[in-house]
Short mmCIF file of N, CA and C in Angstrom, two decimals:
data_model
loop_
_atom_site.label_atom_id
_atom_site.label_comp_id
_atom_site.label_asym_id
_atom_site.label_seq_id
_atom_site.Cartn_x
_atom_site.Cartn_y
_atom_site.Cartn_z
N MET T 1 113.52 29.91 142.99
CA MET T 1 113.80 31.04 142.13
C MET T 1 115.31 31.30 142.12
N GLN T 2 115.85 31.55 140.95
CA GLN T 2 117.27 31.87 140.82
C GLN T 2 117.51 33.30 141.32
N ASN T 3 118.59 33.50 142.11
CA ASN T 3 118.91 34.84 142.63
C ASN T 3 119.42 35.77 141.55
N THR T 4 120.13 35.22 140.58
CA THR T 4 120.59 35.99 139.42
C THR T 4 120.25 35.19 138.17
N ILE T 5 120.06 35.91 137.07
CA ILE T 5 119.75 35.24 135.81
C ILE T 5 120.60 35.84 134.69
N LYS T 6 120.85 35.01 133.69
CA LYS T 6 121.60 35.43 132.50
C LYS T 6 120.58 35.90 131.48
N VAL T 7 120.73 37.16 131.03
CA VAL T 7 119.79 37.78 130.09
C VAL T 7 120.55 38.37 128.92
N LEU T 8 119.80 38.82 127.93
CA LEU T 8 120.36 39.61 126.84
C LEU T 8 119.87 41.03 127.03
N LYS T 9 120.79 41.95 127.28
CA LYS T 9 120.45 43.36 127.51
C LYS T 9 120.52 44.10 126.17
N VAL T 10 119.51 44.95 125.91
CA VAL T 10 119.46 45.72 124.68
C VAL T 10 119.24 47.19 125.04
N GLU T 11 120.26 47.99 124.76
CA GLU T 11 120.19 49.42 125.04
C GLU T 11 120.13 50.20 123.73
N THR T 12 119.54 51.36 123.80
CA THR T 12 119.40 52.22 122.63
C THR T 12 120.77 52.55 122.03
N GLY T 13 120.90 52.30 120.73
CA GLY T 13 122.12 52.66 120.02
C GLY T 13 123.32 51.76 120.26
N ARG T 14 123.13 50.64 120.96
CA ARG T 14 124.23 49.73 121.25
C ARG T 14 123.90 48.33 120.78
N GLN T 15 124.93 47.54 120.56
CA GLN T 15 124.73 46.13 120.25
C GLN T 15 124.24 45.40 121.50
N PRO T 16 123.38 44.41 121.35
CA PRO T 16 122.93 43.63 122.51
C PRO T 16 124.09 42.86 123.12
N TYR T 17 124.02 42.63 124.43
CA TYR T 17 125.09 41.91 125.11
C TYR T 17 124.53 41.07 126.25
N GLU T 18 125.25 40.01 126.55
CA GLU T 18 124.88 39.11 127.65
C GLU T 18 125.20 39.79 128.97
N LYS T 19 124.32 39.61 129.95
CA LYS T 19 124.52 40.23 131.26
C LYS T 19 123.87 39.35 132.31
N THR T 20 124.46 39.32 133.50
CA THR T 20 123.85 38.64 134.65
C THR T 20 123.23 39.72 135.53
N VAL T 21 121.94 39.54 135.85
CA VAL T 21 121.21 40.55 136.62
C VAL T 21 120.57 39.90 137.84
N GLY T 22 120.31 40.70 138.85
CA GLY T 22 119.58 40.22 140.01
C GLY T 22 118.15 39.88 139.63
N ASN T 23 117.63 38.82 140.21
CA ASN T 23 116.27 38.37 139.88
C ASN T 23 115.30 38.78 140.98
N ASP T 24 115.31 40.07 141.29
CA ASP T 24 114.37 40.65 142.25
C ASP T 24 113.80 41.92 141.63
N LEU T 25 112.67 42.38 142.12
CA LEU T 25 111.97 43.50 141.50
C LEU T 25 112.85 44.75 141.37
N LYS T 26 113.55 45.11 142.42
CA LYS T 26 114.37 46.32 142.38
C LYS T 26 115.45 46.22 141.30
N SER T 27 116.13 45.09 141.21
CA SER T 27 117.18 44.90 140.20
C SER T 27 116.60 44.94 138.79
N LEU T 28 115.46 44.29 138.60
CA LEU T 28 114.83 44.26 137.28
C LEU T 28 114.38 45.65 136.86
N GLN T 29 113.83 46.42 137.81
CA GLN T 29 113.41 47.79 137.50
C GLN T 29 114.62 48.67 137.17
N THR T 30 115.73 48.43 137.82
CA THR T 30 116.95 49.18 137.52
C THR T 30 117.38 48.94 136.08
N GLU T 31 117.28 47.71 135.62
CA GLU T 31 117.69 47.36 134.26
C GLU T 31 116.88 48.08 133.19
N VAL T 32 115.60 48.34 133.46
CA VAL T 32 114.74 49.01 132.47
C VAL T 32 114.48 50.47 132.83
N GLU T 33 115.10 50.92 133.90
CA GLU T 33 115.00 52.31 134.37
C GLU T 33 113.58 52.72 134.71
N GLY T 34 112.85 51.84 135.37
CA GLY T 34 111.49 52.17 135.81
C GLY T 34 110.64 50.93 136.01
N LEU T 35 109.33 51.13 135.92
CA LEU T 35 108.38 50.04 136.09
C LEU T 35 108.54 49.01 134.97
N ILE T 36 108.37 47.74 135.32
CA ILE T 36 108.56 46.71 134.30
C ILE T 36 107.24 46.31 133.64
N GLU T 37 107.37 46.00 132.35
CA GLU T 37 106.28 45.42 131.57
C GLU T 37 106.87 44.18 130.90
N VAL T 38 106.11 43.11 130.86
CA VAL T 38 106.59 41.85 130.31
C VAL T 38 105.79 41.51 129.05
N LEU T 39 106.52 41.28 127.96
CA LEU T 39 105.90 40.86 126.71
C LEU T 39 106.32 39.42 126.43
N CYS T 40 105.35 38.56 126.15
CA CYS T 40 105.64 37.17 125.83
C CYS T 40 106.09 37.06 124.38
N LEU T 41 107.20 36.41 124.15
CA LEU T 41 107.73 36.20 122.81
C LEU T 41 107.31 34.82 122.33
N PRO T 42 107.27 34.60 121.03
CA PRO T 42 106.73 33.35 120.47
C PRO T 42 107.42 32.07 120.94
N ASP T 43 108.70 32.15 121.31
CA ASP T 43 109.43 30.94 121.67
C ASP T 43 109.47 30.66 123.17
N GLY T 44 108.65 31.37 123.94
CA GLY T 44 108.63 31.14 125.38
C GLY T 44 109.56 32.05 126.15
N CYS T 45 110.32 32.89 125.46
CA CYS T 45 111.14 33.88 126.15
C CYS T 45 110.28 35.10 126.48
N LEU T 46 110.82 35.96 127.31
CA LEU T 46 110.10 37.16 127.74
C LEU T 46 110.94 38.39 127.44
N LEU T 47 110.30 39.44 126.95
CA LEU T 47 110.95 40.73 126.76
C LEU T 47 110.48 41.60 127.91
N VAL T 48 111.41 42.11 128.69
CA VAL T 48 111.09 42.93 129.86
C VAL T 48 111.55 44.36 129.56
N CYS T 49 110.58 45.29 129.55
CA CYS T 49 110.88 46.67 129.19
C CYS T 49 110.25 47.62 130.21
N ASN T 50 110.46 48.91 129.98
CA ASN T 50 109.89 49.94 130.84
C ASN T 50 108.44 50.16 130.44
N GLU T 51 107.54 49.97 131.38
CA GLU T 51 106.11 50.10 131.14
C GLU T 51 105.74 51.51 130.67
N GLU T 52 106.50 52.51 131.10
CA GLU T 52 106.20 53.90 130.78
C GLU T 52 107.22 54.52 129.82
N GLY T 53 107.91 53.67 129.06
CA GLY T 53 108.95 54.15 128.17
C GLY T 53 108.48 55.22 127.20
N LYS T 54 107.33 55.01 126.60
CA LYS T 54 106.80 56.00 125.65
C LYS T 54 106.28 57.24 126.37
N VAL T 55 105.57 57.04 127.46
CA VAL T 55 105.01 58.16 128.22
C VAL T 55 106.11 59.06 128.74
N ASN T 56 107.23 58.46 129.14
CA ASN T 56 108.36 59.22 129.69
C ASN T 56 109.34 59.71 128.61
N ASN T 57 108.94 59.57 127.34
CA ASN T 57 109.76 60.03 126.21
C ASN T 57 111.17 59.41 126.20
N MET T 58 111.26 58.14 126.58
CA MET T 58 112.54 57.45 126.46
C MET T 58 112.83 57.25 124.98
N PRO T 59 114.09 57.22 124.59
CA PRO T 59 114.40 57.10 123.16
C PRO T 59 113.96 55.75 122.59
N PRO T 60 113.48 55.76 121.35
CA PRO T 60 113.11 54.49 120.72
C PRO T 60 114.33 53.59 120.58
N ASN T 61 114.13 52.31 120.84
CA ASN T 61 115.24 51.38 120.89
C ASN T 61 115.19 50.38 119.73
N ARG T 62 114.22 49.48 119.74
CA ARG T 62 114.12 48.42 118.74
C ARG T 62 112.65 48.13 118.43
N TRP T 63 112.44 47.52 117.26
CA TRP T 63 111.14 46.96 116.92
C TRP T 63 111.04 45.59 117.58
N ALA T 64 109.89 45.29 118.16
CA ALA T 64 109.64 43.95 118.71
C ALA T 64 108.14 43.69 118.72
N GLU T 65 107.75 42.59 118.16
CA GLU T 65 106.36 42.17 118.14
C GLU T 65 105.43 43.25 117.57
N GLY T 66 105.87 43.90 116.48
CA GLY T 66 105.05 44.90 115.80
C GLY T 66 104.96 46.24 116.50
N ASP T 67 105.78 46.46 117.51
CA ASP T 67 105.75 47.71 118.26
C ASP T 67 107.19 48.22 118.41
N ILE T 68 107.30 49.47 118.80
CA ILE T 68 108.61 50.05 119.08
C ILE T 68 108.79 50.06 120.59
N ILE T 69 109.87 49.46 121.06
CA ILE T 69 110.20 49.47 122.48
C ILE T 69 111.06 50.70 122.74
N CYS T 70 110.64 51.51 123.69
CA CYS T 70 111.38 52.72 124.04
C CYS T 70 112.13 52.48 125.35
N GLY T 71 113.39 52.89 125.38
CA GLY T 71 114.22 52.68 126.56
C GLY T 71 114.88 51.32 126.54
N PRO T 72 115.73 51.07 127.53
CA PRO T 72 116.44 49.79 127.59
C PRO T 72 115.49 48.64 127.93
N PHE T 73 115.85 47.46 127.46
CA PHE T 73 115.07 46.27 127.81
C PHE T 73 116.00 45.07 127.85
N PHE T 74 115.48 43.96 128.34
CA PHE T 74 116.24 42.72 128.30
C PHE T 74 115.30 41.58 127.95
N VAL T 75 115.91 40.49 127.50
CA VAL T 75 115.17 39.27 127.19
C VAL T 75 115.66 38.20 128.14
N CYS T 76 114.73 37.46 128.72
CA CYS T 76 115.06 36.34 129.60
C CYS T 76 114.19 35.16 129.22
N ALA T 77 114.46 34.03 129.82
CA ALA T 77 113.64 32.83 129.60
C ALA T 77 112.55 32.78 130.67
N ASP T 78 111.59 31.91 130.46
CA ASP T 78 110.44 31.75 131.34
C ASP T 78 110.38 30.30 131.81
N SER T 79 110.18 30.12 133.11
CA SER T 79 110.05 28.75 133.64
C SER T 79 108.62 28.26 133.46
N ASP T 80 108.41 26.98 133.70
CA ASP T 80 107.06 26.42 133.63
C ASP T 80 106.15 27.02 134.69
N GLU T 81 106.75 27.59 135.74
CA GLU T 81 105.98 28.21 136.82
C GLU T 81 105.79 29.70 136.60
N GLY T 82 106.24 30.22 135.46
CA GLY T 82 106.06 31.64 135.15
C GLY T 82 107.10 32.55 135.78
N GLU T 83 108.25 32.01 136.18
CA GLU T 83 109.31 32.82 136.78
C GLU T 83 110.36 33.18 135.73
N PHE T 84 111.05 34.29 135.95
CA PHE T 84 112.17 34.66 135.10
C PHE T 84 113.32 33.71 135.40
N VAL T 85 113.92 33.15 134.34
CA VAL T 85 115.07 32.27 134.49
C VAL T 85 116.11 32.63 133.43
N SER T 86 117.32 32.07 133.59
CA SER T 86 118.41 32.33 132.66
C SER T 86 118.10 31.81 131.26
N MET T 87 118.62 32.53 130.28
CA MET T 87 118.52 32.10 128.89
C MET T 87 119.60 31.05 128.62
N THR T 88 119.33 30.21 127.64
CA THR T 88 120.36 29.28 127.18
C THR T 88 121.31 30.04 126.26
N ASP T 89 122.48 29.47 126.03
CA ASP T 89 123.43 30.09 125.11
C ASP T 89 122.82 30.25 123.72
N GLN T 90 122.05 29.25 123.29
CA GLN T 90 121.42 29.32 121.96
C GLN T 90 120.39 30.45 121.90
N GLN T 91 119.58 30.60 122.95
CA GLN T 91 118.60 31.69 122.98
C GLN T 91 119.31 33.05 122.92
N ILE T 92 120.40 33.19 123.65
CA ILE T 92 121.15 34.45 123.63
C ILE T 92 121.66 34.73 122.22
N GLN T 93 122.22 33.73 121.56
CA GLN T 93 122.73 33.93 120.20
C GLN T 93 121.60 34.30 119.24
N ASP T 94 120.46 33.62 119.36
CA ASP T 94 119.32 33.91 118.48
C ASP T 94 118.83 35.34 118.65
N TYR T 95 118.70 35.79 119.89
CA TYR T 95 118.20 37.15 120.13
C TYR T 95 119.26 38.22 119.85
N LYS T 96 120.53 37.88 120.02
CA LYS T 96 121.60 38.81 119.62
C LYS T 96 121.46 39.10 118.13
N LYS T 97 121.25 38.05 117.37
CA LYS T 97 121.10 38.21 115.92
C LYS T 97 119.85 39.03 115.60
N GLN T 98 118.74 38.72 116.26
CA GLN T 98 117.48 39.43 116.00
C GLN T 98 117.59 40.92 116.29
N PHE T 99 118.27 41.29 117.38
CA PHE T 99 118.33 42.69 117.79
C PHE T 99 119.65 43.37 117.43
N SER T 100 120.47 42.75 116.58
CA SER T 100 121.78 43.33 116.27
C SER T 100 121.69 44.57 115.39
N LYS T 101 120.68 44.65 114.55
CA LYS T 101 120.52 45.83 113.70
C LYS T 101 119.96 46.98 114.53
N ILE T 102 120.71 48.08 114.55
CA ILE T 102 120.28 49.26 115.30
C ILE T 102 119.47 50.13 114.34
N PRO T 103 118.15 50.20 114.55
CA PRO T 103 117.31 50.92 113.61
C PRO T 103 117.41 52.44 113.77
N THR T 104 117.02 53.12 112.71
CA THR T 104 116.89 54.57 112.73
C THR T 104 115.41 54.88 112.73
N PHE T 105 114.99 55.72 113.64
CA PHE T 105 113.58 56.09 113.72
C PHE T 105 113.43 57.55 113.28
N ALA T 106 112.38 57.82 112.49
CA ALA T 106 112.13 59.17 112.00
C ALA T 106 111.49 60.05 113.08
N GLY T 107 110.83 59.41 114.05
CA GLY T 107 110.17 60.15 115.11
C GLY T 107 108.69 60.35 114.87
N ASP T 108 108.22 60.03 113.66
CA ASP T 108 106.80 60.20 113.37
C ASP T 108 106.07 58.85 113.24
N GLU T 109 106.71 57.77 113.65
CA GLU T 109 106.07 56.46 113.59
C GLU T 109 104.88 56.41 114.55
N SER T 110 103.76 55.89 114.06
CA SER T 110 102.55 55.83 114.90
C SER T 110 102.78 54.96 116.15
N GLN T 111 103.69 53.98 116.07
CA GLN T 111 103.96 53.10 117.21
C GLN T 111 104.68 53.82 118.34
N LEU T 112 105.14 55.04 118.13
CA LEU T 112 105.78 55.81 119.20
C LEU T 112 104.76 56.49 120.11
N GLU T 113 103.50 56.50 119.69
CA GLU T 113 102.45 57.10 120.50
C GLU T 113 102.04 56.13 121.60
N PRO T 114 101.95 56.63 122.84
CA PRO T 114 101.48 55.75 123.93
C PRO T 114 100.05 55.30 123.68
N THR T 115 99.76 54.07 124.05
CA THR T 115 98.41 53.53 123.91
C THR T 115 97.97 52.94 125.24
N ILE T 116 96.66 52.83 125.38
CA ILE T 116 96.09 52.20 126.57
C ILE T 116 95.22 51.06 126.09
N ASN T 117 95.46 49.89 126.63
CA ASN T 117 94.62 48.73 126.31
C ASN T 117 93.64 48.51 127.45
N VAL T 118 92.37 48.50 127.13
CA VAL T 118 91.33 48.28 128.13
C VAL T 118 90.78 46.89 127.91
N MET T 119 90.76 46.11 129.00
CA MET T 119 90.22 44.75 128.92
C MET T 119 89.04 44.66 129.85
N GLU T 120 87.99 44.04 129.36
CA GLU T 120 86.78 43.88 130.16
C GLU T 120 86.65 42.43 130.58
N PHE T 121 86.37 42.23 131.83
CA PHE T 121 86.18 40.88 132.35
C PHE T 121 84.73 40.70 132.75
N GLY T 122 84.13 39.64 132.28
CA GLY T 122 82.73 39.34 132.63
C GLY T 122 82.63 38.88 134.07
N LEU T 123 81.57 39.26 134.70
CA LEU T 123 81.35 38.82 136.08
C LEU T 123 80.35 37.72 136.18
#
C-alpha cells in the first residue's frame, strides 16, 4: 500500500486541484471532513466523499453519477486489489475538466435529500 497518494481534491466553490494525501483512514477522513463513502466511477477511479454530507447539511458541491455530492471530496485511482492508489496525470486532467464547472444549486433539488439504501442478502 502506498503511504501517500496523488488525488484530485474538489471543494465547494473552488476549482479542483491536485493534492498528495496520506493513505490511511484518519487522513482520508480529514480530507472529506468525516466518515468516508466510496463511489465507483465508470473508468475504475473512485470518488471518496463524506458519507453523512447530506445529513450534516454540508454545502452541495458537484453533480456526480446522477447525485449531488455534499461537502469536499476527492477522486483517486483503484488498484487491482481494491486499494486506493495515485491517479495518473491523464486521469487528473480528465477529472479536472469534468469537475471544473462550479454549479449553482437552488436548494430544492430532490437529490439534496438524504436517502437510505436497504440491501437484502439471501441466506
